[in-house]
CSV table of C-alpha atoms in Angstrom, one decimal:
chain,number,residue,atom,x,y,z
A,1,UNK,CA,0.0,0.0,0.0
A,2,UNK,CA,0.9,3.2,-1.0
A,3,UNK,CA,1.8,6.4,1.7
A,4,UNK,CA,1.3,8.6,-1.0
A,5,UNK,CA,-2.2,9.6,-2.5
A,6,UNK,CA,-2.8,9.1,-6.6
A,7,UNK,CA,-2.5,12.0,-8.7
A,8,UNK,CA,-6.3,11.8,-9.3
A,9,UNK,CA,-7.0,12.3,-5.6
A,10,UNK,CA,-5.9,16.1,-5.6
A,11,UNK,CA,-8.2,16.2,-9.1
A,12,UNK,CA,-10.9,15.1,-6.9
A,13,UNK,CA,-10.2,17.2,-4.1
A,14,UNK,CA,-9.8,20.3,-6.1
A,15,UNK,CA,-6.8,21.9,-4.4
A,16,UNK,CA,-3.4,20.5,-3.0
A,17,UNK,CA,-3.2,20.9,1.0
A,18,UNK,CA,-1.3,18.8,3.5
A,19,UNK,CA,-4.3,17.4,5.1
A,20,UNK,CA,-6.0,15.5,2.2
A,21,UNK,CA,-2.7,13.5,1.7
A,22,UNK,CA,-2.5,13.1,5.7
A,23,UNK,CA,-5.8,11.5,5.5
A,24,UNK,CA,-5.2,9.5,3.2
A,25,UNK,CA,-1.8,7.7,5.0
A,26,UNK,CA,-4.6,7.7,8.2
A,27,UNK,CA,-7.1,5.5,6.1
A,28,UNK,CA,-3.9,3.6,4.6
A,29,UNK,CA,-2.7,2.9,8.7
A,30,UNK,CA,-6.1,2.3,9.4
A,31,UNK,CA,-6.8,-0.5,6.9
A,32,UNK,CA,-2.9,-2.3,7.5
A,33,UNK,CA,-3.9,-2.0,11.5
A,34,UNK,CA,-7.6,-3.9,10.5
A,35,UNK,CA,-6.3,-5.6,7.7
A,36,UNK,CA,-8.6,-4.6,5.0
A,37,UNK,CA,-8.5,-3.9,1.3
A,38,UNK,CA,-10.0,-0.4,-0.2
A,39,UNK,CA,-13.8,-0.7,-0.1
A,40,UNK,CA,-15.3,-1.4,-3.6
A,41,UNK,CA,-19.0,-1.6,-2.1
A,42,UNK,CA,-21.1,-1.0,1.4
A,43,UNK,CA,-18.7,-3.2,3.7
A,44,UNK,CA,-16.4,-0.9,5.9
A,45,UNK,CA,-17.4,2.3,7.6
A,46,UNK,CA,-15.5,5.5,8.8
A,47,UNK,CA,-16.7,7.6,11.3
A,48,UNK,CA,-14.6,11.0,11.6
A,49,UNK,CA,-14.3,12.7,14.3
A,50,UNK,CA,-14.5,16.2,12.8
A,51,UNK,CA,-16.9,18.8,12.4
A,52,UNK,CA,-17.9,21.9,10.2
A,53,UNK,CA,-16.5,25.8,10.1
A,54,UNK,CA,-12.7,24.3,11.4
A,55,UNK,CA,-9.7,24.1,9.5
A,56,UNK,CA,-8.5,20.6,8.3
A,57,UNK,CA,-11.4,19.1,7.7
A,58,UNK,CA,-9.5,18.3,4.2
A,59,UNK,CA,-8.6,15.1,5.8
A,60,UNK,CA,-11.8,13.9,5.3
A,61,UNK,CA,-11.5,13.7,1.9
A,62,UNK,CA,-8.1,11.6,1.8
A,63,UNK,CA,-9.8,9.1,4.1
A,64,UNK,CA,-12.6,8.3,1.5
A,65,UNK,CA,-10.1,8.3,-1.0
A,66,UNK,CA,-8.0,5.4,0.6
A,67,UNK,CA,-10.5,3.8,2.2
A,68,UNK,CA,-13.1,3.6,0.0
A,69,UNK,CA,-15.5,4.3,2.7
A,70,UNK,CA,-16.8,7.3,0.4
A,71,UNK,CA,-20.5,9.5,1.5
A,72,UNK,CA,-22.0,8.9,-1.8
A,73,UNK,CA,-21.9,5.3,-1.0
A,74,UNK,CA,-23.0,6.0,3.1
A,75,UNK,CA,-19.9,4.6,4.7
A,76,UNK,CA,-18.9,7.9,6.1
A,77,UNK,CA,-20.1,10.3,8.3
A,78,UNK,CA,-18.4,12.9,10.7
A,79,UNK,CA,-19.7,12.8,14.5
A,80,UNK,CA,-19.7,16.7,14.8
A,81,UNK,CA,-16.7,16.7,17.6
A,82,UNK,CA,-14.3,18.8,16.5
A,83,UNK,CA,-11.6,16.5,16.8
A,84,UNK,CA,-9.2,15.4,14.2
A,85,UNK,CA,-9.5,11.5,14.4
A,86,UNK,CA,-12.1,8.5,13.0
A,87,UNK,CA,-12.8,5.1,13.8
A,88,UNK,CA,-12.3,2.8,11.3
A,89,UNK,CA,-14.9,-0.2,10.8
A,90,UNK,CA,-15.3,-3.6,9.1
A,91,UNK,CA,-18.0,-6.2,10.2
A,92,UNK,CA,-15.5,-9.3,10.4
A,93,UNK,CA,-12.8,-7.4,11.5
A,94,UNK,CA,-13.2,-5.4,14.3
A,95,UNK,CA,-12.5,-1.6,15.0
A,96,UNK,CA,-10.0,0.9,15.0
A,97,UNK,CA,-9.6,4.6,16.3
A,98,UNK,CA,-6.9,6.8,14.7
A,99,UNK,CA,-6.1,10.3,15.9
A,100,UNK,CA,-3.3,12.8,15.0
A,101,UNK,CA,-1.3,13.2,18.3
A,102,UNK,CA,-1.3,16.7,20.1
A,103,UNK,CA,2.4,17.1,19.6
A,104,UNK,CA,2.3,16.5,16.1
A,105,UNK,CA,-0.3,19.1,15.4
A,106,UNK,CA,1.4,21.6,18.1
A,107,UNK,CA,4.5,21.3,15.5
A,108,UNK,CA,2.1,20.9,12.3
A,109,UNK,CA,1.1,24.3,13.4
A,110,UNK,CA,4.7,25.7,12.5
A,111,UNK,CA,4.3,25.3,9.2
A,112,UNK,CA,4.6,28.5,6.6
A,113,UNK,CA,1.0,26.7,5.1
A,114,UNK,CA,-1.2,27.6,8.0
A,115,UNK,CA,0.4,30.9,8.2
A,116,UNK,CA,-1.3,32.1,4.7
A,117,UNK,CA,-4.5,29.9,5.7
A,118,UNK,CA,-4.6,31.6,9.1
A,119,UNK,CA,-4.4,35.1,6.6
A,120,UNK,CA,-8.0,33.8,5.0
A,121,UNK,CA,-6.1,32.4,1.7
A,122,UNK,CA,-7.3,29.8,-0.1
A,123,UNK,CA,-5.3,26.8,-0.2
A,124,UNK,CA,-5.4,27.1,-4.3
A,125,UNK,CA,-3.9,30.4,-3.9
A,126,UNK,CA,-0.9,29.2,-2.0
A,127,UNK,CA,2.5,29.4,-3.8
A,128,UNK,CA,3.2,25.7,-4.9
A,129,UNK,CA,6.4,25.8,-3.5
A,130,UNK,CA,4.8,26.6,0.2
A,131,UNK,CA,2.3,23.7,0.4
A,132,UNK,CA,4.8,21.4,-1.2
A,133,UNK,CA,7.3,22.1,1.8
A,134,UNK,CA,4.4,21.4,4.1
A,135,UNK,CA,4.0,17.7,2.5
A,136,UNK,CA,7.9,17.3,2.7
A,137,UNK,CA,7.8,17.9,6.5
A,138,UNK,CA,4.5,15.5,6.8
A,139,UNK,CA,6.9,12.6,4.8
A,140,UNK,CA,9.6,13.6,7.0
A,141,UNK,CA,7.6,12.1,10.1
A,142,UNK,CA,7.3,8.7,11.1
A,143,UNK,CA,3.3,7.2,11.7
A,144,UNK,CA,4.4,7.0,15.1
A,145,UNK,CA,5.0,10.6,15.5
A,146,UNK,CA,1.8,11.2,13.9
A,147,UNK,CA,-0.7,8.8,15.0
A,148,UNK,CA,-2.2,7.4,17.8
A,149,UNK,CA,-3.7,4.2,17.3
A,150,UNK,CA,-6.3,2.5,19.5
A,151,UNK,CA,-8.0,-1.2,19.0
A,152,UNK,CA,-11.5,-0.7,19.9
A,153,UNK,CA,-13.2,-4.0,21.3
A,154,UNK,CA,-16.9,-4.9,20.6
A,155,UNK,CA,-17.6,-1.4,18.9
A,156,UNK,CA,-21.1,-1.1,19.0
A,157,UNK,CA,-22.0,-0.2,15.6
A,158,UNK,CA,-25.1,-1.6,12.7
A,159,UNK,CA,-25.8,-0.3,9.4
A,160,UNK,CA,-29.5,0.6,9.3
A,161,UNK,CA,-31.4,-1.9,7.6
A,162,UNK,CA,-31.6,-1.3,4.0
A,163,UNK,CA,-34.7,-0.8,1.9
A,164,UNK,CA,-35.8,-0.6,-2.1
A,165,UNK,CA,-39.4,0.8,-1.5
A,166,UNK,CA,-40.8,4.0,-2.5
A,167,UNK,CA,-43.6,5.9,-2.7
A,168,UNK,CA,-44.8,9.4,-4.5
A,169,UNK,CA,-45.4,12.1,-2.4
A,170,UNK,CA,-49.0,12.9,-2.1
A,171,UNK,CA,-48.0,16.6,-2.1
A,172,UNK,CA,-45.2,17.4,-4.4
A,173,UNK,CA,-45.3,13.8,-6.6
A,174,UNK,CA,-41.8,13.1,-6.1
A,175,UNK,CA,-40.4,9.7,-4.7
A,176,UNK,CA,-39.5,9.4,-1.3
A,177,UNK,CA,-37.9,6.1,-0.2
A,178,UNK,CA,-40.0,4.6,2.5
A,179,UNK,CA,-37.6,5.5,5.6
A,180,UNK,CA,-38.6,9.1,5.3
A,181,UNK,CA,-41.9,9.2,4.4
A,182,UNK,CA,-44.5,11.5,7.0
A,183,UNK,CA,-48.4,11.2,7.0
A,184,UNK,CA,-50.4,14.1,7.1
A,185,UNK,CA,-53.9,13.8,7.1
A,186,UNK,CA,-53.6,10.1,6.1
A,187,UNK,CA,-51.6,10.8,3.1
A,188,UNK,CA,-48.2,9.9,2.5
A,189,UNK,CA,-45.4,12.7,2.4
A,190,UNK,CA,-42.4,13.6,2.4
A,191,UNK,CA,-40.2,15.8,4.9
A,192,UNK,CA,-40.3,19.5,3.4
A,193,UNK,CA,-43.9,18.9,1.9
A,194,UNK,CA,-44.9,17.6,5.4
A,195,UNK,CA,-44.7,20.7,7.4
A,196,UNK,CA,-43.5,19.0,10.2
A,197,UNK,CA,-39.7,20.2,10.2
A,198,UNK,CA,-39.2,24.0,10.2
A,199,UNK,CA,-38.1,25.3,6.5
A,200,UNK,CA,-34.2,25.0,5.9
A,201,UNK,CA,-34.0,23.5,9.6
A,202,UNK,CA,-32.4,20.5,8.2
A,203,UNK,CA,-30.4,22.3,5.0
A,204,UNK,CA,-26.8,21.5,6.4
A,205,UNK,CA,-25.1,21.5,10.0
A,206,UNK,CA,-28.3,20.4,11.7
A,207,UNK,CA,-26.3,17.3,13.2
A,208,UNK,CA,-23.3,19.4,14.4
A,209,UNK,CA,-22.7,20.4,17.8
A,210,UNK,CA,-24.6,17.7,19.4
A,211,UNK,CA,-27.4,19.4,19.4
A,212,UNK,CA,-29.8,16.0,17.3
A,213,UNK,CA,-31.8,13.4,19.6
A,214,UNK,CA,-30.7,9.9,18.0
B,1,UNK,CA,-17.8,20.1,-20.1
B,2,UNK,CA,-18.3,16.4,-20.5
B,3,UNK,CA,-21.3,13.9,-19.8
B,4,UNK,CA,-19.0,11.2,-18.3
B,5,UNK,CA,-17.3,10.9,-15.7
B,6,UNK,CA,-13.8,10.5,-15.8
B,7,UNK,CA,-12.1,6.9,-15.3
B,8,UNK,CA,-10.7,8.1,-11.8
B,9,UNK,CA,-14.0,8.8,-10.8
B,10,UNK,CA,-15.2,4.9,-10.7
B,11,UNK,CA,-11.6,4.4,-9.0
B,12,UNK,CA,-12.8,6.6,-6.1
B,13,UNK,CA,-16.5,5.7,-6.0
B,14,UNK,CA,-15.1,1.4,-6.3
B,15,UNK,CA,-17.3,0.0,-8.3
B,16,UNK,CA,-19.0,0.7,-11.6
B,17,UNK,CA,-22.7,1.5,-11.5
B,18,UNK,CA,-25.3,4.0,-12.9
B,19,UNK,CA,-25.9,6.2,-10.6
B,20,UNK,CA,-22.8,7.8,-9.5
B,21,UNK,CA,-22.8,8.2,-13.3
B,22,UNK,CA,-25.6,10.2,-13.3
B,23,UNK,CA,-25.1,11.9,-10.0
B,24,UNK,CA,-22.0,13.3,-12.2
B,25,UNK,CA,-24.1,14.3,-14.9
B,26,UNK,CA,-26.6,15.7,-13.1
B,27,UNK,CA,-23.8,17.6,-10.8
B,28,UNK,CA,-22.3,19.0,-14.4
B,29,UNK,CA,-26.0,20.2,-15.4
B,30,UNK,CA,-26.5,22.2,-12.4
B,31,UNK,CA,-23.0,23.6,-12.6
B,32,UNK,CA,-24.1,24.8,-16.4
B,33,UNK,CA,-27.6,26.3,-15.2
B,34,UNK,CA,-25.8,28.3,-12.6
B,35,UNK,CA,-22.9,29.1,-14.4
B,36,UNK,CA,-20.0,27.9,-12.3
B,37,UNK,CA,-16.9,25.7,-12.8
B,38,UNK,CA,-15.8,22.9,-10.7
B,39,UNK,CA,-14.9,24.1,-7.0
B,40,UNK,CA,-11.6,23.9,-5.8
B,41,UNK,CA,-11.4,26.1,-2.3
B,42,UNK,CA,-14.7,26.3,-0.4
B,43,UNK,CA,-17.1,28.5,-2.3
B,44,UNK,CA,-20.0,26.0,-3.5
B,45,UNK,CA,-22.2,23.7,-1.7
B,46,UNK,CA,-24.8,21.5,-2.8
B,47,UNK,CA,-27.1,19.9,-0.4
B,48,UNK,CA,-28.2,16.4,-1.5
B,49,UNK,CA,-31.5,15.6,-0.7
B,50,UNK,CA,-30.9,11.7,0.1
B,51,UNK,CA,-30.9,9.9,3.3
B,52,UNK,CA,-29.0,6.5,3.6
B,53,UNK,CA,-30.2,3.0,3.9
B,54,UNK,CA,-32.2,3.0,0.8
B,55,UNK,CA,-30.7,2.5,-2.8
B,56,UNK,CA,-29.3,5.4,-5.4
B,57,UNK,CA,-27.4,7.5,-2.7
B,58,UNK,CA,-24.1,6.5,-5.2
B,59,UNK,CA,-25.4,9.8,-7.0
B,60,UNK,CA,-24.1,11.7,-4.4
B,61,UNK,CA,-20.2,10.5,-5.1
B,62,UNK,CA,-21.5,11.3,-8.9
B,63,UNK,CA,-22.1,14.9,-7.2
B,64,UNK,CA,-18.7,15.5,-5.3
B,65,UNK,CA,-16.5,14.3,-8.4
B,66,UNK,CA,-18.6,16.5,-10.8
B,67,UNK,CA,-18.6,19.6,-8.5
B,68,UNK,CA,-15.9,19.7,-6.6
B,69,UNK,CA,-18.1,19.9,-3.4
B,70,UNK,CA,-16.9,17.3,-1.7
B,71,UNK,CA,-17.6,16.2,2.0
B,72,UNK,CA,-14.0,17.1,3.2
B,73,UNK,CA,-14.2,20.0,2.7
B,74,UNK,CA,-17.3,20.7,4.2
B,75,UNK,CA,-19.2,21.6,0.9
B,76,UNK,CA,-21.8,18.8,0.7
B,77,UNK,CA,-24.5,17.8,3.4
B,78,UNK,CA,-27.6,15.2,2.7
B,79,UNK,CA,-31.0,16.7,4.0
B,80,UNK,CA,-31.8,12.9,5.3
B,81,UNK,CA,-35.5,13.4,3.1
B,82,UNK,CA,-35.1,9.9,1.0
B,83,UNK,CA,-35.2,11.8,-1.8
B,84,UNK,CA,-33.4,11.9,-5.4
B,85,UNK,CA,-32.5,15.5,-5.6
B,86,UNK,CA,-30.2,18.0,-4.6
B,87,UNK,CA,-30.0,22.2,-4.3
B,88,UNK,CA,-26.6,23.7,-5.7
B,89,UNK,CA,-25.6,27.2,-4.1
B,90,UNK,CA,-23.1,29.5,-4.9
B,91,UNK,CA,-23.2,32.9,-3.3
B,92,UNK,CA,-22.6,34.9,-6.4
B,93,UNK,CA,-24.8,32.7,-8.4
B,94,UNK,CA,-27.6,31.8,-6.6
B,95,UNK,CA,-29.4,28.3,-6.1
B,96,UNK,CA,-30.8,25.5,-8.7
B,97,UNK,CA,-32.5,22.4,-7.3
B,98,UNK,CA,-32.1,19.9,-9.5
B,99,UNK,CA,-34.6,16.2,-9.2
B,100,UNK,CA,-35.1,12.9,-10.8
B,101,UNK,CA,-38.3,13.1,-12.6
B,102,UNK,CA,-40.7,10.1,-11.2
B,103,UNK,CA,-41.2,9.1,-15.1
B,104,UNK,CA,-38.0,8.1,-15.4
B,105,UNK,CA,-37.4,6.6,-12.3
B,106,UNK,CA,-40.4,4.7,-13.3
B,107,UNK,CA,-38.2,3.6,-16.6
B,108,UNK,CA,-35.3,3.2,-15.1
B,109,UNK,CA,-36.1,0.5,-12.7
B,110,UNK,CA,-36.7,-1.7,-15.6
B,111,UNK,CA,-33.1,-2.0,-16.2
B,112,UNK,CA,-31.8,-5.2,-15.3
B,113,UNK,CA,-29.0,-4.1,-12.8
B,114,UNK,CA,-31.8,-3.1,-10.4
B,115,UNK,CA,-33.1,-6.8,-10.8
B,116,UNK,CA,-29.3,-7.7,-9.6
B,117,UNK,CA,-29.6,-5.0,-6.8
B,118,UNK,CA,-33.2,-6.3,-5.0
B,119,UNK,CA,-31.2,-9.5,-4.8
B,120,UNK,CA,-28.7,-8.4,-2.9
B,121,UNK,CA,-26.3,-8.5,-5.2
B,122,UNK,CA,-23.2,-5.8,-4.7
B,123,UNK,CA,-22.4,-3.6,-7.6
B,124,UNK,CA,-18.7,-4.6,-7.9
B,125,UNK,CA,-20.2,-8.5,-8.5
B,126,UNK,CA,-23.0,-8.0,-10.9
B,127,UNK,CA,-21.7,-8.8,-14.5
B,128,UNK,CA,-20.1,-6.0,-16.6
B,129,UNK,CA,-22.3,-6.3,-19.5
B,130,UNK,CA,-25.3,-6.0,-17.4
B,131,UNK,CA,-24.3,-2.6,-16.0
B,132,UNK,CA,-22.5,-1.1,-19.1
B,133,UNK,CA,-26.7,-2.0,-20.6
B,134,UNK,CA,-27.8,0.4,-17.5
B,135,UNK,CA,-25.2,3.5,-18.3
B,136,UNK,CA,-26.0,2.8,-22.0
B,137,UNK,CA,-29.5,3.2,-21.2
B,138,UNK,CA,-29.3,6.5,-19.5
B,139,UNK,CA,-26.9,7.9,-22.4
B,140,UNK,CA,-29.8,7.6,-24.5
B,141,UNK,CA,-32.0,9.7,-22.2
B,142,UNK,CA,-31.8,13.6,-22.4
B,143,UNK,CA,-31.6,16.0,-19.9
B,144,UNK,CA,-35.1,17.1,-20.1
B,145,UNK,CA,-36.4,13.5,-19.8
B,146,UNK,CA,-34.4,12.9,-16.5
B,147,UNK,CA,-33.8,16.0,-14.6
B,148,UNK,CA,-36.7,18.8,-13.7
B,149,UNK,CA,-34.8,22.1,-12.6
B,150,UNK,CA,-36.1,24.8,-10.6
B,151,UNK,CA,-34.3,28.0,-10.1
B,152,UNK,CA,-34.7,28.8,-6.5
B,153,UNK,CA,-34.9,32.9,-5.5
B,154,UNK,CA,-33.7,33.6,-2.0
B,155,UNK,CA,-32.4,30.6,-1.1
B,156,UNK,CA,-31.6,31.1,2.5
B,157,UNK,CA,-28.3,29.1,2.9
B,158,UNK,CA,-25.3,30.9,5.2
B,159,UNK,CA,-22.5,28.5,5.7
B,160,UNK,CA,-21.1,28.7,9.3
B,161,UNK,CA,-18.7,31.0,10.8
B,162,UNK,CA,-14.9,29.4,10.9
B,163,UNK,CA,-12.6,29.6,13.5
B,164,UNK,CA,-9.3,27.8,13.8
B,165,UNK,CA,-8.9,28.2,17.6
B,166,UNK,CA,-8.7,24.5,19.1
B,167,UNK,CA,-8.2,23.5,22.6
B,168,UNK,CA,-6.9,21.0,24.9
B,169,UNK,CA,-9.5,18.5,26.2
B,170,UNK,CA,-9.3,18.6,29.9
B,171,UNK,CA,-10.4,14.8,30.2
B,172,UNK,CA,-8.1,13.3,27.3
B,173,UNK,CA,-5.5,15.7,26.6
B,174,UNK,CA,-6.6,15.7,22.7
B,175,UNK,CA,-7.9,19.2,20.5
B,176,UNK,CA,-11.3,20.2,20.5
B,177,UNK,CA,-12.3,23.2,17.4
B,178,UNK,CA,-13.3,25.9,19.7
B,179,UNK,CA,-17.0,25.8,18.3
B,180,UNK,CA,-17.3,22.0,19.9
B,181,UNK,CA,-15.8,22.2,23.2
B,182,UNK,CA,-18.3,21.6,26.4
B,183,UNK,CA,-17.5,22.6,29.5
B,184,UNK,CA,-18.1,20.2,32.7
B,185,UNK,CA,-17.5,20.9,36.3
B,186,UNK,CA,-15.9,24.3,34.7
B,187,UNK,CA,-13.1,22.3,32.4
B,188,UNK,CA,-13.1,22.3,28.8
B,189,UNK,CA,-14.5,19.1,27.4
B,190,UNK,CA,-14.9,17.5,24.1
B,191,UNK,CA,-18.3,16.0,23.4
B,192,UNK,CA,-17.6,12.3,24.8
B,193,UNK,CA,-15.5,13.1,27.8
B,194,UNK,CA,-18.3,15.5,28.7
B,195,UNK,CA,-20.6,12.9,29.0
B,196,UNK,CA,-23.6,15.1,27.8
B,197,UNK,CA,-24.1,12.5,25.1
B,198,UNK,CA,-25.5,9.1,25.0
B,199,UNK,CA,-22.0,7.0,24.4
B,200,UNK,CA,-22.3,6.3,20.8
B,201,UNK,CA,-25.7,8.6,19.9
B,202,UNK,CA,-23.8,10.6,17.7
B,203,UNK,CA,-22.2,7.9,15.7
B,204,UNK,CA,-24.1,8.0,12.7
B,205,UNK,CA,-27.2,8.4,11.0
B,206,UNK,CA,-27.6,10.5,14.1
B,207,UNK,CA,-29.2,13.4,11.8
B,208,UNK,CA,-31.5,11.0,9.5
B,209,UNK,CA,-35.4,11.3,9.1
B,210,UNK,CA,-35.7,14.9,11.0
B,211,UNK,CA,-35.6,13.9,14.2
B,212,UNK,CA,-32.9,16.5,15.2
B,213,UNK,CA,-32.8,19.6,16.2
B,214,UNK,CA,-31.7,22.3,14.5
């Protein structure tokens, strides 16, 4: 397994940064420490640790890259902490948590890169030469210095039980799948035609924050 | 820009299948409607209106690849409705939903892959043949026979206020983003030392079928 990420991963991402590539050798540790080859299906599941509105949430990206664990295919999803780690998941083989060590980040910090990101600059506006120094100093430190690993025994996760059926919305005629359809006055719905969620309530960062019921 | 996705893209995504396909086709139509080019900072979000454990939510790796606004960078966030759609924002350009029309739905489910699917067959197994059939079946639709797009006025999405200030956990030692620490007995927590959440509540799925607040 590779430490570095494919060329096509900084297409997909859209800009080169030092945390895409850092997630990506997580996901790569992750899946030597479980064992596991790169996801081609629904099998293996990443739960990050990070939330919205804070820097380096770039390593997200790297970890569906590696992984395979990718959100179009619901295998990841962030908890909303704040905290630059994820547990790692595969049904026959157990659990794993990584996290980036204090230290490491404390001396991460140093690095020219965050300087101009601190300043409110883009990371595709970054002089090449400035972010590439910022992945030299990444390769020049060992997984140890970086991560912390944890074995996590009898994690208690299950995938939600699947479904194919759908219905039209009674309101607005579109399909809902049948996990998310309301009734209103006896007729089937879906969320926003319901009236039962506030408007834009559940647009985006609803689930940070800890703020959701389960 | 093109209909098809680039060969990296079924590289990330891991298997070959028709809807992250047409989740990239339908990601480069909205891009066209509003006007803007792939994302490479942080300056477009699109807001998938799926939810996960039913089938089809592979349009939403279709989405990031095509857009650019992908989950690590904290551009894209499902609504948890059940439903095939998504609203693309930009803050210059304004917002386009764009939907799966019912009637082809309807069609579409006559395509053999799907027979493969409801058997519980993974898309990385069913034969090649049979879902190159599916992706040729789609090529012959046009965009007016599968998307309906509505231009939507006003749309009232404000991404979050960053900060980059992180802490020390007082319980683990590890960073907490400002934005998620607690406090307990007066020391800076993050969200599981605090022990305000249910241990493993916020694991996933946490935000699905509006049951959280917002």
């Amino acid at each position: 397994m590779m430490k570095e990420p494919p060329e096509w991963a900084f297409e997909f991402h859209g800009h080169r940064c030092p945390f895409m590539p850092l997630g990506y050798r997580m996901g790569i540790r992750a899946m030597r420490e479980l064992g596991v080859a790169r996801e081609k299906d629904h099998g293996f599941f990443v739960m990050p640790e990070l939330g919205v509105a804070h820097p380096q949430t770039c390593l997200m990206d790297g970890l569906q890259i590696a992984t395979g664990a990718t959100y179009g295919k619901s295998l990841m999803e962030r908890t909303y902490w704040g905290k630059l780690a994820a547990v790692f998941y595969h049904p026959g083989k157990g659990a794993v948590r990584v996290s980036l060590r204090p230290e490491f980040l404390d001396a991460f910090d140093a690095v020219e890169f965050f300087a101009y990101r601190r300043r409110g600059i883009e990371p595709s506006q970054i002089p090449g030469e400035v972010t590439a120094r910022a992945l030299e100093w990444i390769d020049s430190q060992t997984d140890e210095q970086i991560f912390k690993i944890e074995k996590l025994d009898g994690y208690p996760y299950s995938p939600p039980k699947g479904s194919f059926n759908r219905v039209k919305c009674s309101v607005c005629g579109e399909y809902v799948f049948e996990r998310y359809v309301r009734l209103s006055k006896g007729e089937p719905c879906c969320i926003p035609c319901s009236g039962y969620q506030a408007k834009g309530s559940s647009l985006r960062h609803s689930g940070e924050a800890g703020t959701q019921t389960p």
